[in-house]
mmCIF file of C-alpha atoms (C1' of nucleotides) in Angstrom:
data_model
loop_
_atom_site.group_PDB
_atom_site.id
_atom_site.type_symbol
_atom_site.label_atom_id
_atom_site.label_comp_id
_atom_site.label_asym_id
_atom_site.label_seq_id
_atom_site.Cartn_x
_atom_site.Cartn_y
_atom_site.Cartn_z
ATOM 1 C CA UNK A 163 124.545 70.474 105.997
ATOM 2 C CA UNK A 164 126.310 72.267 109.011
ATOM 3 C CA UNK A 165 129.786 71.453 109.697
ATOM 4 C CA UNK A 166 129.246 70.661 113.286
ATOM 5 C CA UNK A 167 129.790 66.790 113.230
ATOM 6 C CA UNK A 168 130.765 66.369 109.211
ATOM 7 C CA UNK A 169 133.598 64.324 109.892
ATOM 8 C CA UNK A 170 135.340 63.267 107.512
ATOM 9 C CA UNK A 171 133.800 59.995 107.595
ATOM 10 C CA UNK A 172 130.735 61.311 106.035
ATOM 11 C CA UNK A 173 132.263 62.228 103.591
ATOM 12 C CA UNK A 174 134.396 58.581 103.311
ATOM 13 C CA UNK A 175 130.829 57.301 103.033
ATOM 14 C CA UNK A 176 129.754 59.700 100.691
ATOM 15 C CA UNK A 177 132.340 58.409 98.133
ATOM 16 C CA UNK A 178 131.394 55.080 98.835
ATOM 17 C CA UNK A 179 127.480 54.676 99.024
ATOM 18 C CA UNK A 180 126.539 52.161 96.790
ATOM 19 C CA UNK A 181 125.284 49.143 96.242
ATOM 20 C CA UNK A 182 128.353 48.123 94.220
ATOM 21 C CA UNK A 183 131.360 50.707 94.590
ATOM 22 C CA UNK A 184 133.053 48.855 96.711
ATOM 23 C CA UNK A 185 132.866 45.553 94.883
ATOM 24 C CA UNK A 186 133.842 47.360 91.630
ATOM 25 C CA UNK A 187 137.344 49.316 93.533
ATOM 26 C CA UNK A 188 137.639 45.659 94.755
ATOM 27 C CA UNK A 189 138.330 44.251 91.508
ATOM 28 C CA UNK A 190 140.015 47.446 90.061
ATOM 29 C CA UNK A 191 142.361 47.079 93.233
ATOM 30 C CA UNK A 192 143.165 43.652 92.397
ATOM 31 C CA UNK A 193 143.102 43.150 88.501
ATOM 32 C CA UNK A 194 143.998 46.957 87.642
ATOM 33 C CA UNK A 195 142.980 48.207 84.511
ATOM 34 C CA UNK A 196 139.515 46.694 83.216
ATOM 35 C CA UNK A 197 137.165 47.584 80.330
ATOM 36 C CA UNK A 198 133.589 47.760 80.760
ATOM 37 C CA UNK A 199 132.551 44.215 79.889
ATOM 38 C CA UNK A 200 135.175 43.016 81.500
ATOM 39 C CA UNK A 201 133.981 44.546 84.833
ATOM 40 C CA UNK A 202 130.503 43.197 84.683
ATOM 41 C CA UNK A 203 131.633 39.482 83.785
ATOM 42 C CA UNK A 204 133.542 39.782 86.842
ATOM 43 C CA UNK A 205 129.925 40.759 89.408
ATOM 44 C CA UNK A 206 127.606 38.761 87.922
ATOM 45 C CA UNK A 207 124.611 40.299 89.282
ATOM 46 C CA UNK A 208 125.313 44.323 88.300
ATOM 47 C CA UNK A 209 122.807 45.737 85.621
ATOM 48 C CA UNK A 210 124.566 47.563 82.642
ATOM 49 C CA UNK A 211 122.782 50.559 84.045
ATOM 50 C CA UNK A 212 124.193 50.216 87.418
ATOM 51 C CA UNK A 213 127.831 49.430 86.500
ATOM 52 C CA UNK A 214 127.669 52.828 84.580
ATOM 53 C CA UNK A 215 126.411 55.075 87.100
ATOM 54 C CA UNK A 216 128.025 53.834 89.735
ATOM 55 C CA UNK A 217 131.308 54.110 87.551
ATOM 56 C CA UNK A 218 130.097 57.820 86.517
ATOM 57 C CA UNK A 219 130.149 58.330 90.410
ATOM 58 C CA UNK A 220 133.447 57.056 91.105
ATOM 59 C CA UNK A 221 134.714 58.952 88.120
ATOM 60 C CA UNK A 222 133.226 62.485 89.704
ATOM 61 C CA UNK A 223 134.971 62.018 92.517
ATOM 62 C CA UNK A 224 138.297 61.155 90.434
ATOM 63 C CA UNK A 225 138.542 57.831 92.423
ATOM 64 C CA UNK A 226 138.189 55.753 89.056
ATOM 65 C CA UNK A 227 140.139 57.161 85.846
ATOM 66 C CA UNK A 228 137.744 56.817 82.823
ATOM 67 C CA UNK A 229 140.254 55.845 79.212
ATOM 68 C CA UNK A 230 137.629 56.723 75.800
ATOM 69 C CA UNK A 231 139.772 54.762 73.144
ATOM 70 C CA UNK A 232 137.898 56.696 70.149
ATOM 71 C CA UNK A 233 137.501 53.474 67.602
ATOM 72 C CA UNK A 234 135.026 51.221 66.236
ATOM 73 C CA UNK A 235 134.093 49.668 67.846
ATOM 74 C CA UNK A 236 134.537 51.466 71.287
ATOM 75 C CA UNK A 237 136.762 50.860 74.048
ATOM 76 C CA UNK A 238 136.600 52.300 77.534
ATOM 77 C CA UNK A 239 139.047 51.426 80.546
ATOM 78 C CA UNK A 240 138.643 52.116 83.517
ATOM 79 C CA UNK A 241 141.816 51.996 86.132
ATOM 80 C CA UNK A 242 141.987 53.620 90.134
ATOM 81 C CA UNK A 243 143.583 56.918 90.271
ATOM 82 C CA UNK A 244 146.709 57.486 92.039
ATOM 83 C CA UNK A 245 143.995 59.326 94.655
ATOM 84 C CA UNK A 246 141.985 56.543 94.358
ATOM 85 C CA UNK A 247 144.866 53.908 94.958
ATOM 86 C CA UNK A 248 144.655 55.744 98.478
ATOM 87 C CA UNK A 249 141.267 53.843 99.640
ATOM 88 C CA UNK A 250 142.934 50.437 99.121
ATOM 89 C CA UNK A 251 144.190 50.183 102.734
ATOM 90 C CA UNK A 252 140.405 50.958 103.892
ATOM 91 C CA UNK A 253 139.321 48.403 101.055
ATOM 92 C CA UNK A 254 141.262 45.683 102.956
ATOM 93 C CA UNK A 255 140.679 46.652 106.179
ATOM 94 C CA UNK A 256 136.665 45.475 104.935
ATOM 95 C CA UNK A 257 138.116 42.890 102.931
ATOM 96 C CA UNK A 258 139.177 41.167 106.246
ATOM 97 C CA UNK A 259 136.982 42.255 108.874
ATOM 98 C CA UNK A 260 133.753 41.449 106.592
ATOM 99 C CA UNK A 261 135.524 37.974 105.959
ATOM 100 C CA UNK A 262 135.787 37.399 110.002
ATOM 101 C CA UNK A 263 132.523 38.892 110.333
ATOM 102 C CA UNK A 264 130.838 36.330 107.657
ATOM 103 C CA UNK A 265 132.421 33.473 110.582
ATOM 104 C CA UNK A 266 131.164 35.146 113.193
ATOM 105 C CA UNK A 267 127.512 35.406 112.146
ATOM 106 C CA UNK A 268 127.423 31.737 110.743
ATOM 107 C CA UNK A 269 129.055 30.276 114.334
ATOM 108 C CA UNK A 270 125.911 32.647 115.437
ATOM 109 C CA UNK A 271 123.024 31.263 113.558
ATOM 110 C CA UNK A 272 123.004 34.844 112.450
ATOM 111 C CA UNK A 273 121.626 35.467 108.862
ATOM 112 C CA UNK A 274 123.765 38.518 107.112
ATOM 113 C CA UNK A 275 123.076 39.291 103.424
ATOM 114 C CA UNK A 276 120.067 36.840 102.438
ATOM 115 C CA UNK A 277 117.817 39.174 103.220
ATOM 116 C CA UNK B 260 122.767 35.803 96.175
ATOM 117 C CA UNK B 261 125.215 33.501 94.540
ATOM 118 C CA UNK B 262 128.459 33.038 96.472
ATOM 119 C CA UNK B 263 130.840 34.057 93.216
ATOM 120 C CA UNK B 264 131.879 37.089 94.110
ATOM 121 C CA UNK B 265 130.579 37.294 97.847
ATOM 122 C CA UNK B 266 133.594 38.971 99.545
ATOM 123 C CA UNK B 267 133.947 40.283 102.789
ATOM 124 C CA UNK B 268 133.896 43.794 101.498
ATOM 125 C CA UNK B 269 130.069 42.672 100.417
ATOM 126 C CA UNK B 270 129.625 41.676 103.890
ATOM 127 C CA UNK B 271 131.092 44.675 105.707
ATOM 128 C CA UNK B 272 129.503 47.220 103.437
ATOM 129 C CA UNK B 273 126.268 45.747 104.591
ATOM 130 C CA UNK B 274 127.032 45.554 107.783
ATOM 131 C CA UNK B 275 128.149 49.413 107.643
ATOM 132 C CA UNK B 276 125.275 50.347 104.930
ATOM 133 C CA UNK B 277 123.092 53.413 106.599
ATOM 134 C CA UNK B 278 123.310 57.122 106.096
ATOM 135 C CA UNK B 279 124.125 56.939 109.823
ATOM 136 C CA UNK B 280 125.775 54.153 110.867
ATOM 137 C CA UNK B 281 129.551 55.030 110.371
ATOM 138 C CA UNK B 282 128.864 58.793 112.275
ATOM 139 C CA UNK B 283 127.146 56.724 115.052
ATOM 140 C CA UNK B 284 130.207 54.028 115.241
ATOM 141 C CA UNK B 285 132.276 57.138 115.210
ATOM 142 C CA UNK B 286 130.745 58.929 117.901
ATOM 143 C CA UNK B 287 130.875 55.648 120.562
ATOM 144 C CA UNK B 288 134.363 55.019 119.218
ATOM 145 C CA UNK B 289 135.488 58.505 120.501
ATOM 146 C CA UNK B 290 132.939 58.838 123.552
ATOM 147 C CA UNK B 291 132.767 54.878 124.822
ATOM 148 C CA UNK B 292 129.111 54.251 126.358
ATOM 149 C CA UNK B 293 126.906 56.881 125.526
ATOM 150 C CA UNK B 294 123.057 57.016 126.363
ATOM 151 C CA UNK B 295 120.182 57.002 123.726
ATOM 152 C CA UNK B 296 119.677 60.940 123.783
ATOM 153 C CA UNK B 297 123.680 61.927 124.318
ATOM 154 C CA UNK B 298 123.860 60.184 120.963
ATOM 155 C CA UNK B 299 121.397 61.644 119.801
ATOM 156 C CA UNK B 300 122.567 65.497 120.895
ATOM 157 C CA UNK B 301 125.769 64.447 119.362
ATOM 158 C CA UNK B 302 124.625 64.015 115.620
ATOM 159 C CA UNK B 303 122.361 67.282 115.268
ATOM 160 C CA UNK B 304 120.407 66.214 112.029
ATOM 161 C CA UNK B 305 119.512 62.399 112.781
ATOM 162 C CA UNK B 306 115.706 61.945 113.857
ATOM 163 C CA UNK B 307 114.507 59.686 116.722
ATOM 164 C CA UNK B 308 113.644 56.917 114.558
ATOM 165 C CA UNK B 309 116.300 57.198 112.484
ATOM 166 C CA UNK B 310 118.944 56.824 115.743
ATOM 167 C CA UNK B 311 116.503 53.762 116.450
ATOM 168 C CA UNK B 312 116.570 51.837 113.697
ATOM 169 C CA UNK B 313 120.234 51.781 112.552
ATOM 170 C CA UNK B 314 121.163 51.259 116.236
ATOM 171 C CA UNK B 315 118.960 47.604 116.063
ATOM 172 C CA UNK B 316 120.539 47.059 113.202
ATOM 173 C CA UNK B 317 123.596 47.538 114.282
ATOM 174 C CA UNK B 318 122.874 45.303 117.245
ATOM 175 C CA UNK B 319 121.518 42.779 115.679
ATOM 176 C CA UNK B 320 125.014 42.501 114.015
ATOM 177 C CA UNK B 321 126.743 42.321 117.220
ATOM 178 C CA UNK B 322 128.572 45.581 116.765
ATOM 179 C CA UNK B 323 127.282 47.426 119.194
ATOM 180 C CA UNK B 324 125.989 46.515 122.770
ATOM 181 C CA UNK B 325 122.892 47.745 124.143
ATOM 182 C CA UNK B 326 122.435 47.559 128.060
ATOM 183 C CA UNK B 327 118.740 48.618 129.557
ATOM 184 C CA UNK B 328 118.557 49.309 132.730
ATOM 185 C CA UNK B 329 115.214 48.328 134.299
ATOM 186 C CA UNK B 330 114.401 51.632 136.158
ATOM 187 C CA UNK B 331 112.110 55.004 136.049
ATOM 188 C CA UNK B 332 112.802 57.250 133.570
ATOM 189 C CA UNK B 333 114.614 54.470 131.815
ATOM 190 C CA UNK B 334 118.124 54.638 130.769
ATOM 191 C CA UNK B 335 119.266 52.966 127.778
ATOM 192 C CA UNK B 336 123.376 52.827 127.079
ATOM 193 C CA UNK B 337 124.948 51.427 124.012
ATOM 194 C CA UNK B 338 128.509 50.637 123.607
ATOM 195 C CA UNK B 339 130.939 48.814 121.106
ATOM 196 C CA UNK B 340 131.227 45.204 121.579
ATOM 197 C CA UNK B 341 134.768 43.859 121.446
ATOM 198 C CA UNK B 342 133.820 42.710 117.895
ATOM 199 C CA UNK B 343 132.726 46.105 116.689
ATOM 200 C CA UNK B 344 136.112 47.829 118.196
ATOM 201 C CA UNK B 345 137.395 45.650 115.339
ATOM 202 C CA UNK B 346 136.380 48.404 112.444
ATOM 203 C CA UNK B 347 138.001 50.994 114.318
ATOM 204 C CA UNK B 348 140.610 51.006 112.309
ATOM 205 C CA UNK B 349 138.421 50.628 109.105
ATOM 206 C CA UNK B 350 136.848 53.812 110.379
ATOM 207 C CA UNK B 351 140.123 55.448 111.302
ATOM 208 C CA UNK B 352 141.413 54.995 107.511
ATOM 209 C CA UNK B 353 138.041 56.075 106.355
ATOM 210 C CA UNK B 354 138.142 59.192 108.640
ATOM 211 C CA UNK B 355 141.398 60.302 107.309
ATOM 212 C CA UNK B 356 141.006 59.955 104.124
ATOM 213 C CA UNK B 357 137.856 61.451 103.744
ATOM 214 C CA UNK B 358 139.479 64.905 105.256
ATOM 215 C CA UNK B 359 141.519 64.214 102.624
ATOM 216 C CA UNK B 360 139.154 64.023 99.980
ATOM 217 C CA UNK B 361 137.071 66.824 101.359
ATOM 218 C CA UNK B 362 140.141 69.331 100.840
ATOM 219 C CA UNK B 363 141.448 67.486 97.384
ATOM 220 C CA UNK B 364 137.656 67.960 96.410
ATOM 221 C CA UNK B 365 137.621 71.403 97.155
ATOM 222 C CA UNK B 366 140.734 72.268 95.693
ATOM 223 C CA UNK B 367 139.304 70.967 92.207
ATOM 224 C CA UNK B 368 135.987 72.752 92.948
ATOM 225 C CA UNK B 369 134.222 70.043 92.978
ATOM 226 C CA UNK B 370 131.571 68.923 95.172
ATOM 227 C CA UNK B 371 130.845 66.159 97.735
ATOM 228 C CA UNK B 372 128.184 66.498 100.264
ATOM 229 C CA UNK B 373 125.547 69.524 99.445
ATOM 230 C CA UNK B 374 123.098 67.288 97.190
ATOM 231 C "C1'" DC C 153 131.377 47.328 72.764
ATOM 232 C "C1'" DA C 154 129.738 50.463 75.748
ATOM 233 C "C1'" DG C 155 126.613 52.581 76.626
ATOM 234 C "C1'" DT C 156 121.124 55.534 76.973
ATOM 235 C "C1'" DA C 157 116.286 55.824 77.885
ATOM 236 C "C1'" DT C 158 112.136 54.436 80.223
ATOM 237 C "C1'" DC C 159 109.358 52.644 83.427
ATOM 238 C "C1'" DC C 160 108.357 50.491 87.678
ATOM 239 C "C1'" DA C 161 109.096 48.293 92.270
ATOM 240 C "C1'" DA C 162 111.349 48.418 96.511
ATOM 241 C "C1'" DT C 163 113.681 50.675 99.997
ATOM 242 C "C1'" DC C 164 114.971 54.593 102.685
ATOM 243 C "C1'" DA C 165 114.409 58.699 105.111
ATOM 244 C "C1'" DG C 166 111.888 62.604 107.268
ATOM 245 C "C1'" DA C 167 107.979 64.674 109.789
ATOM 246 C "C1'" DT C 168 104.785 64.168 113.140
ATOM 247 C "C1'" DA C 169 102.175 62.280 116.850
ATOM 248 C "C1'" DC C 170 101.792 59.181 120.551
ATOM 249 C "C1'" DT C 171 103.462 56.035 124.901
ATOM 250 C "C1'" DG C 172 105.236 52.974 129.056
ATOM 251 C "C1'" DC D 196 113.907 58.962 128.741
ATOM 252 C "C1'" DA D 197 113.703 56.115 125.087
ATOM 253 C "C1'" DG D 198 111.337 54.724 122.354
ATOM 254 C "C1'" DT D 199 106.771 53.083 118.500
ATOM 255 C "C1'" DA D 200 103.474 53.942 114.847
ATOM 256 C "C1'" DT D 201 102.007 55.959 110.714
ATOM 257 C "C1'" DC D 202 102.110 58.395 106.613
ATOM 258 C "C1'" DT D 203 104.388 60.385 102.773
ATOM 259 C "C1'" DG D 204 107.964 61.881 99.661
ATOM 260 C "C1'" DA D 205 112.513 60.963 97.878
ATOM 261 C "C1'" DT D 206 115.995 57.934 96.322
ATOM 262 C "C1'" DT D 207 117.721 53.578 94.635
ATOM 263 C "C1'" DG D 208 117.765 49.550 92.082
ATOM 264 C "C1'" DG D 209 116.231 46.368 88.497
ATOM 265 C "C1'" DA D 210 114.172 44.814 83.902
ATOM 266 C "C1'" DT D 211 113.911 45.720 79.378
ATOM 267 C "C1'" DA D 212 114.564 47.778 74.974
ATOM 268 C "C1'" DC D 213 117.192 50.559 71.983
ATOM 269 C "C1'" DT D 214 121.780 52.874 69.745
ATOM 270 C "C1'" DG D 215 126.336 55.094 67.714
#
DNA sequence: CAGTATCCAATCAGATACTG
DNA sequence: CAGTATCTGATTGGATACTG
């Protein structure tokens, strides 16, 4: 990768890219400190598999803070870091314009996630 | 795609979704109207059809403009529609705090971008 | 409860060649 | 100049079954 254009928005997206991340900082952002189940009751459609790696992700990149209660049986929480907290702002900036954009592409006649 | 948990981040993240998409937004955001192959000079690694494709998409969701002018050699500009200058500031946050995360990344050793 | 492991299908991305 | 078309390899995502 040569530095020439690697803005820092690359790299935004590079933290970011997935499917789900977003949804998942979405409700960490708004209901704080979850534990694993809890997180995939709350996006109905995730696989086990892809809550976890997509958690394992966010966890690399010390966005999400990963809590191992060692007990029987087992209980993991996950929370934002305080570094992670950071990306709210950006998380409602998407919050809002992908609400307005949802209005804008239905006054259109404009399909936008049903594939 | 049930409408449970359909937020507008859902909706913006696809909108946004692309390896590109948020480096091409970037570059029109700083430059204004910019031709097919000025774009293209200006993001060294991103093949032809590569440009192509994420630019349709990105018109077809009315976030940027493309004008064609009828003529020999043709020239092609694209531009931000007043609705895609709306994620400026979603790409402004993103911008800054991925420079962020780039230097809090390598601080920790840890990284990002290089696969 | 909170995961792994496997396998498979779908999508994405890159290289290359061609065109009005 | 600004694309299309085609092929192929890589990456992602989903379904399902199993486990400490």
């Amino acid at each position: 990768m040569e530095d020439k254009t690697c803005h820092g928005v690359e790299t935004a997206v590079h933290a970011l890219v997935g499917k789900w991340k977003p949804i998942i900082l979405y409700q960490l952002m708004e209901t704080g400190t979850m534990r694993f189940n809890e997180l995939k009751r709350s996006i109905p459609n995730i696989t086990q598999k892809m809550l976890t790696t997509q958690l394992r992700e966010l966890e690399y990149h010390k966005i999400v803070h990963r809590e191992v209660y060692p007990q029987v049986p087992p209980k993991v929480e996950y929370s934002l870091t305080e570094y992670g907290k950071k990306i709210i702002p950006i998380l409602q900036s998407m919050q809002e314009w992908g609400t307005a954009h949802q209005q804008y592409m239905r006054e259109n006649d404009i399909q936008t996630i049903e594939k």
